[in-house]
Short mmCIF file of C-alpha atoms and ligand atoms in Angstrom, two decimals:
data_model
loop_
_atom_site.label_atom_id
_atom_site.label_comp_id
_atom_site.label_asym_id
_atom_site.label_seq_id
_atom_site.Cartn_x
_atom_site.Cartn_y
_atom_site.Cartn_z
CA MET A 247 31.08 -16.16 4.52
CA GLU A 248 27.31 -17.01 5.47
CA LYS A 249 25.39 -18.01 2.60
CA LEU A 250 23.66 -15.33 0.62
CA ILE A 251 19.63 -14.64 1.01
CA ILE A 252 18.47 -13.59 -2.60
CA THR A 253 14.84 -11.81 -1.84
CA ALA A 254 12.64 -11.59 -4.97
CA ALA A 255 10.48 -8.30 -5.15
CA LEU A 256 8.08 -9.53 -7.99
CA THR A 257 5.94 -7.05 -8.46
CA GLY A 258 5.61 -3.87 -6.16
CA ALA A 259 2.83 -1.47 -6.48
CA GLU A 260 4.60 1.13 -8.83
CA THR A 261 5.71 -0.86 -12.06
CA THR A 262 3.51 -1.66 -14.85
CA ARG A 263 3.08 -3.96 -17.55
CA GLN A 264 4.00 -0.86 -19.87
CA ASP A 265 7.43 -1.25 -18.26
CA ASN A 266 7.73 -4.65 -18.81
CA PRO A 267 5.31 -6.57 -20.32
CA SER A 268 6.11 -9.86 -18.19
CA LEU A 269 5.30 -8.26 -14.98
CA PRO A 270 3.08 -10.65 -12.54
CA LEU A 271 -0.21 -8.92 -11.52
CA THR A 272 -2.55 -12.21 -10.68
CA PRO A 273 -2.02 -14.45 -7.93
CA ALA A 274 -1.61 -17.12 -10.27
CA GLU A 275 0.94 -14.99 -12.32
CA ILE A 276 2.70 -14.15 -8.94
CA ALA A 277 2.75 -17.83 -7.50
CA GLN A 278 4.23 -18.79 -11.11
CA ALA A 279 6.94 -16.22 -10.80
CA ALA A 280 7.68 -16.90 -7.35
CA MET A 281 8.14 -20.69 -8.26
CA GLU A 282 10.50 -19.91 -11.05
CA ALA A 283 12.26 -17.74 -8.67
CA GLU A 284 12.93 -20.18 -6.10
CA LYS A 285 14.26 -22.36 -8.81
CA SER A 286 16.39 -19.89 -9.93
CA GLY A 287 17.91 -18.95 -6.14
CA ALA A 288 15.32 -16.87 -4.15
CA ALA A 289 14.85 -17.64 -0.94
CA ILE A 290 12.30 -14.88 0.05
CA ILE A 291 9.49 -13.25 -1.84
CA HIS A 292 8.80 -9.90 -1.19
CA LEU A 293 5.15 -9.83 -1.98
CA HIS A 294 2.76 -6.89 -3.22
CA VAL A 295 -0.28 -8.01 -5.12
CA ARG A 296 -2.86 -5.97 -7.13
CA ASP A 297 -6.69 -5.83 -7.81
CA GLU A 298 -8.79 -7.11 -11.11
CA ALA A 299 -7.73 -3.62 -12.64
CA GLY A 300 -3.75 -4.24 -11.69
CA ARG A 301 -3.75 -1.32 -9.35
CA PRO A 302 -2.17 -2.31 -6.12
CA THR A 303 -4.16 -3.21 -3.29
CA GLN A 304 -3.59 -4.20 0.47
CA ASP A 305 -7.05 -6.37 0.67
CA ARG A 306 -6.07 -9.20 3.26
CA GLY A 307 -8.52 -11.32 0.82
CA ALA A 308 -5.78 -10.63 -2.30
CA PHE A 309 -2.83 -11.24 -0.47
CA ALA A 310 -4.52 -14.67 0.94
CA LYS A 311 -5.25 -15.85 -2.56
CA ALA A 312 -1.79 -15.24 -3.77
CA ILE A 313 -0.20 -16.70 -0.37
CA ASN A 314 -1.95 -19.97 -0.70
CA LEU A 315 -0.67 -20.32 -4.78
CA ILE A 316 2.64 -19.66 -3.33
CA ARG A 317 2.63 -22.08 -0.41
CA ALA A 318 1.01 -24.52 -3.01
CA GLN A 319 3.65 -24.29 -5.35
CA SER A 320 7.02 -23.35 -3.23
CA ASP A 321 8.71 -23.31 0.55
CA MET A 322 9.66 -19.51 0.00
CA ILE A 323 9.65 -17.69 2.83
CA ILE A 324 6.61 -14.98 2.14
CA GLN A 325 7.27 -11.13 3.10
CA VAL A 326 4.15 -9.42 2.72
CA SER A 327 4.48 -5.62 2.20
CA THR A 328 3.04 -3.16 4.31
CA GLY A 329 4.31 -0.36 2.49
CA GLY A 330 1.81 -0.81 -0.14
CA ALA A 331 1.78 2.44 -2.37
CA ALA A 332 2.16 6.00 -1.75
CA GLY A 333 -0.83 7.70 -0.64
CA MET A 334 -2.89 4.41 1.04
CA THR A 335 -3.81 4.72 4.76
CA PRO A 336 -1.78 2.89 7.41
CA GLN A 337 -5.57 0.81 8.28
CA GLU A 338 -4.88 -0.24 4.58
CA ARG A 339 -1.49 -1.05 4.69
CA ILE A 340 -1.37 -3.28 8.15
CA GLN A 341 -3.92 -5.66 6.58
CA PRO A 342 -1.95 -8.74 5.45
CA VAL A 343 0.07 -8.80 8.88
CA THR A 344 -3.02 -10.34 9.98
CA LEU A 345 -2.61 -13.47 7.77
CA GLY A 346 0.40 -14.28 10.02
CA THR A 347 3.12 -15.17 7.27
CA GLU A 348 6.70 -15.54 8.62
CA MET A 349 7.59 -12.14 7.80
CA ALA A 350 6.79 -8.38 6.94
CA SER A 351 8.21 -5.35 5.66
CA LEU A 352 8.43 -2.12 8.13
CA THR A 353 9.32 0.74 6.76
CA ALA A 354 10.87 2.85 9.97
CA GLY A 355 10.08 6.64 8.62
CA SER A 356 8.76 9.01 5.71
CA VAL A 357 10.47 10.03 2.57
CA ASN A 358 9.64 11.51 -0.85
CA PHE A 359 8.83 8.64 -2.98
CA GLY A 360 9.01 10.00 -7.10
CA ASP A 361 6.48 12.33 -7.36
CA GLY A 362 4.39 10.79 -4.18
CA THR A 363 5.18 10.80 -0.66
CA PHE A 364 5.33 7.71 1.35
CA VAL A 365 4.43 8.65 4.71
CA ASN A 366 5.46 6.49 8.01
CA SER A 367 4.48 8.84 11.07
CA PRO A 368 6.21 7.49 14.47
CA ARG A 369 2.58 6.15 15.50
CA ASP A 370 2.15 4.26 12.20
CA ILE A 371 5.49 2.72 12.54
CA GLU A 372 4.89 1.41 16.73
CA ASN A 373 1.37 0.31 15.57
CA PHE A 374 2.76 -1.76 12.62
CA ALA A 375 5.37 -3.15 14.98
CA HIS A 376 3.02 -4.12 17.72
CA ALA A 377 0.89 -5.93 15.43
CA MET A 378 3.46 -7.81 13.44
CA ALA A 379 4.50 -8.91 17.39
CA GLN A 380 0.89 -9.70 18.00
CA TYR A 381 0.75 -12.14 14.84
CA GLY A 382 3.95 -13.35 15.19
CA VAL A 383 5.43 -11.66 11.88
CA THR A 384 9.27 -11.10 12.21
CA PRO A 385 9.95 -7.46 10.07
CA GLU A 386 12.73 -6.76 8.02
CA ILE A 387 13.34 -2.77 8.75
CA GLU A 388 12.97 -1.14 5.22
CA VAL A 389 15.45 1.94 5.13
CA PHE A 390 15.39 4.60 2.57
CA ASP A 391 17.36 7.18 4.17
CA VAL A 392 20.05 6.83 6.79
CA GLY A 393 17.96 8.44 9.75
CA MET A 394 15.47 5.58 9.35
CA ILE A 395 17.96 3.14 11.27
CA ASN A 396 17.81 5.46 14.29
CA ASN A 397 13.98 5.57 14.23
CA ALA A 398 13.95 1.82 14.04
CA MET A 399 16.66 1.75 17.65
CA THR A 400 14.00 4.10 19.08
CA LEU A 401 11.45 1.33 18.62
CA VAL A 402 14.22 -1.25 20.16
CA HIS A 403 14.30 1.14 23.20
CA LYS A 404 10.72 1.42 23.58
CA GLY A 405 10.63 -2.45 23.45
CA LEU A 406 8.50 -2.48 20.09
CA LEU A 407 11.20 -4.41 17.94
CA ARG A 408 13.91 -6.78 19.58
CA LEU A 409 17.69 -6.95 18.29
CA PRO A 410 19.13 -8.52 16.06
CA LEU A 411 16.94 -7.17 13.45
CA HIS A 412 17.09 -7.93 9.76
CA PHE A 413 17.17 -4.63 7.40
CA GLY A 414 16.29 -3.76 4.03
CA LEU A 415 18.65 -1.09 2.56
CA VAL A 416 16.54 0.28 -0.52
CA LEU A 417 18.90 2.88 -2.35
CA GLY A 418 18.11 4.77 -5.33
CA VAL A 419 14.36 6.04 -4.98
CA PRO A 420 14.05 9.48 -6.06
CA GLY A 421 13.66 11.02 -2.50
CA GLY A 422 15.74 8.65 -0.93
CA ILE A 423 19.30 7.90 -0.07
CA PRO A 424 21.32 7.73 -3.45
CA ALA A 425 22.49 4.76 -4.94
CA THR A 426 26.35 4.75 -4.31
CA PRO A 427 28.92 2.57 -3.05
CA LYS A 428 30.04 5.33 -0.52
CA ASN A 429 25.97 5.73 0.86
CA LEU A 430 25.86 1.74 1.38
CA LEU A 431 29.09 1.57 3.02
CA HIS A 432 27.48 4.28 5.62
CA LEU A 433 24.28 2.55 5.92
CA VAL A 434 26.10 -0.59 6.64
CA GLU A 435 28.43 1.07 9.11
CA SER A 436 25.49 2.53 10.71
CA LEU A 437 23.48 -0.67 11.50
CA PRO A 438 23.32 -1.68 15.07
CA PRO A 439 25.80 -4.56 15.69
CA GLY A 440 24.74 -8.13 14.88
CA CYS A 441 21.91 -7.14 12.86
CA SER A 442 21.82 -8.84 8.87
CA TRP A 443 20.86 -6.56 5.85
CA SER A 444 19.84 -6.96 2.55
CA VAL A 445 20.63 -4.24 -0.33
CA ALA A 446 18.17 -3.41 -3.07
CA GLY A 447 19.46 -0.72 -5.81
CA ILE A 448 16.94 0.80 -7.41
CA GLY A 449 17.00 0.90 -11.70
CA ARG A 450 20.47 0.37 -13.06
CA HIS A 451 21.68 0.54 -9.45
CA GLU A 452 20.50 -3.08 -8.70
CA LEU A 453 23.00 -4.89 -10.14
CA PRO A 454 26.23 -3.08 -9.15
CA LEU A 455 24.80 -2.69 -5.57
CA GLY A 456 23.99 -6.32 -5.38
CA VAL A 457 27.59 -7.55 -6.14
CA MET A 458 28.41 -5.18 -3.36
CA GLY A 459 26.33 -6.84 -0.92
CA ILE A 460 27.72 -10.38 -2.16
CA ILE A 461 31.30 -8.61 -1.05
CA MET A 462 30.42 -7.10 2.04
CA GLY A 463 28.44 -10.03 3.25
CA GLY A 464 25.11 -8.69 3.22
CA HIS A 465 22.21 -9.90 0.99
CA VAL A 466 20.50 -9.12 -1.63
CA ARG A 467 17.01 -8.53 -3.00
CA VAL A 468 16.41 -7.93 -7.06
CA GLY A 469 12.78 -8.19 -9.06
CA PHE A 470 10.56 -5.84 -11.19
CA GLU A 471 9.33 -4.12 -7.92
CA ASP A 472 12.76 -2.24 -8.34
CA ASN A 473 14.41 -2.70 -11.87
CA VAL A 474 12.77 -4.41 -15.01
CA TYR A 475 15.51 -4.28 -17.37
CA TYR A 476 18.71 -7.14 -17.27
CA ARG A 477 21.11 -4.40 -18.87
CA LYS A 478 20.70 -0.81 -20.43
CA GLY A 479 18.22 -0.89 -23.20
CA MET A 480 17.30 -4.75 -22.69
CA LEU A 481 14.16 -5.60 -20.67
CA ALA A 482 14.53 -8.63 -18.26
CA SER A 483 12.61 -11.83 -19.55
CA SER A 484 11.54 -12.68 -15.86
CA ASN A 485 12.34 -11.69 -12.37
CA ALA A 486 13.94 -15.34 -12.01
CA GLN A 487 16.32 -14.34 -14.74
CA LEU A 488 17.61 -11.42 -12.27
CA VAL A 489 17.47 -13.51 -9.55
CA ALA A 490 19.70 -16.41 -11.60
CA ARG A 491 22.00 -13.57 -12.66
CA ILE A 492 23.14 -12.79 -8.81
CA SER A 493 22.95 -16.22 -7.59
CA ARG A 494 25.44 -16.97 -10.10
CA LEU A 495 27.62 -13.75 -9.38
CA ALA A 496 27.72 -14.71 -5.92
CA SER A 497 28.94 -18.46 -6.99
CA GLU A 498 31.69 -16.64 -9.04
CA LEU A 499 32.54 -14.71 -6.16
CA GLY A 500 32.64 -17.83 -3.50
CA ARG A 501 29.56 -17.52 -1.84
CA GLU A 502 26.77 -19.84 -2.11
CA THR A 503 23.09 -19.24 -2.47
CA ALA A 504 21.04 -20.05 0.67
CA THR A 505 17.84 -22.23 0.22
CA PRO A 506 14.38 -21.10 1.95
CA SER A 507 15.20 -23.64 4.87
CA GLN A 508 18.99 -22.13 5.23
CA ALA A 509 17.47 -18.85 5.10
CA ARG A 510 15.23 -19.43 7.93
CA GLY A 511 18.35 -20.63 10.00
CA ILE A 512 20.32 -17.44 9.05
CA LEU A 513 17.69 -15.11 9.80
CA GLY A 514 16.27 -16.88 13.26
CA LEU A 515 12.71 -17.51 11.69
CA LYS A 516 10.78 -20.71 13.53
N1 LIG B 643 5.70 1.13 -2.75
C1 LIG B 643 6.19 1.93 -1.83
C2 LIG B 643 5.78 3.13 -2.10
C3 LIG B 643 7.46 -1.94 1.32
O1 LIG B 643 6.83 -2.44 0.44
O2 LIG B 643 7.33 -1.79 2.33
C4 LIG B 643 6.67 1.36 -0.80
C5 LIG B 643 7.16 0.02 -0.79
C6 LIG B 643 7.96 -0.41 0.89
O3 LIG B 643 7.18 -0.71 -1.72
ZN1 LIG B 644 7.37 -2.90 -1.64
#
């Protein structure tokens, strides 16, 4: 099987220091966490940033600060979030794409998100895809429910996205597709042929779905954005600890972990 690409979703927009006191918030903390995650086997950073008060922001300058620090210490592929936090405007959310990182997330539809609503209208998705093409940024298509795969294909048919695509399958968000093995199989079977995928299970589902991703030949995302626990009742000490466990399990199951440059080859990044 192909080498395993591990994505580290270090911070997210919703997780707080109350949830896990080791959550990286400042650009320096995020860069440090990225470096540790790379050493533990991560090849991609899914990047969210916070303002000085620790609130989620999509400010271009705030992203630039974190990206510069990450690049100074690591070779990882940087995937900026264009999801931001539920309730942000598309204009706010698109800002980091203009920094021309290798990748950005692109959610292909709307979904309830806990108590909020994560709105991605057809026009928003098209505008995001267009901006990514303009700045040479490769999208990871975020799928929170099965219909989003069809929405992505609509953009392919319109010429706004090109196959093969890389998909991020997120299961277990309250409001999105539940995190069951059957649902992961259904999502994977619904992907267009030749596409790659990575799975992120929310909360306690991170580990079992991650193991399924390893076995099924997909890739895996872990990190405090999705889950702050190492096991029931025990917080993870760092993002790197979660990355290291997936890398270790992959090795036990006969899959090696990809370095950032090997991940670039697998994903067809320049
Ligand atoms: N924070 C969520 C509302 C992404 O980064 O692209 C959306 C999210 C997806 O995290
Ligand atoms: Zn995110």
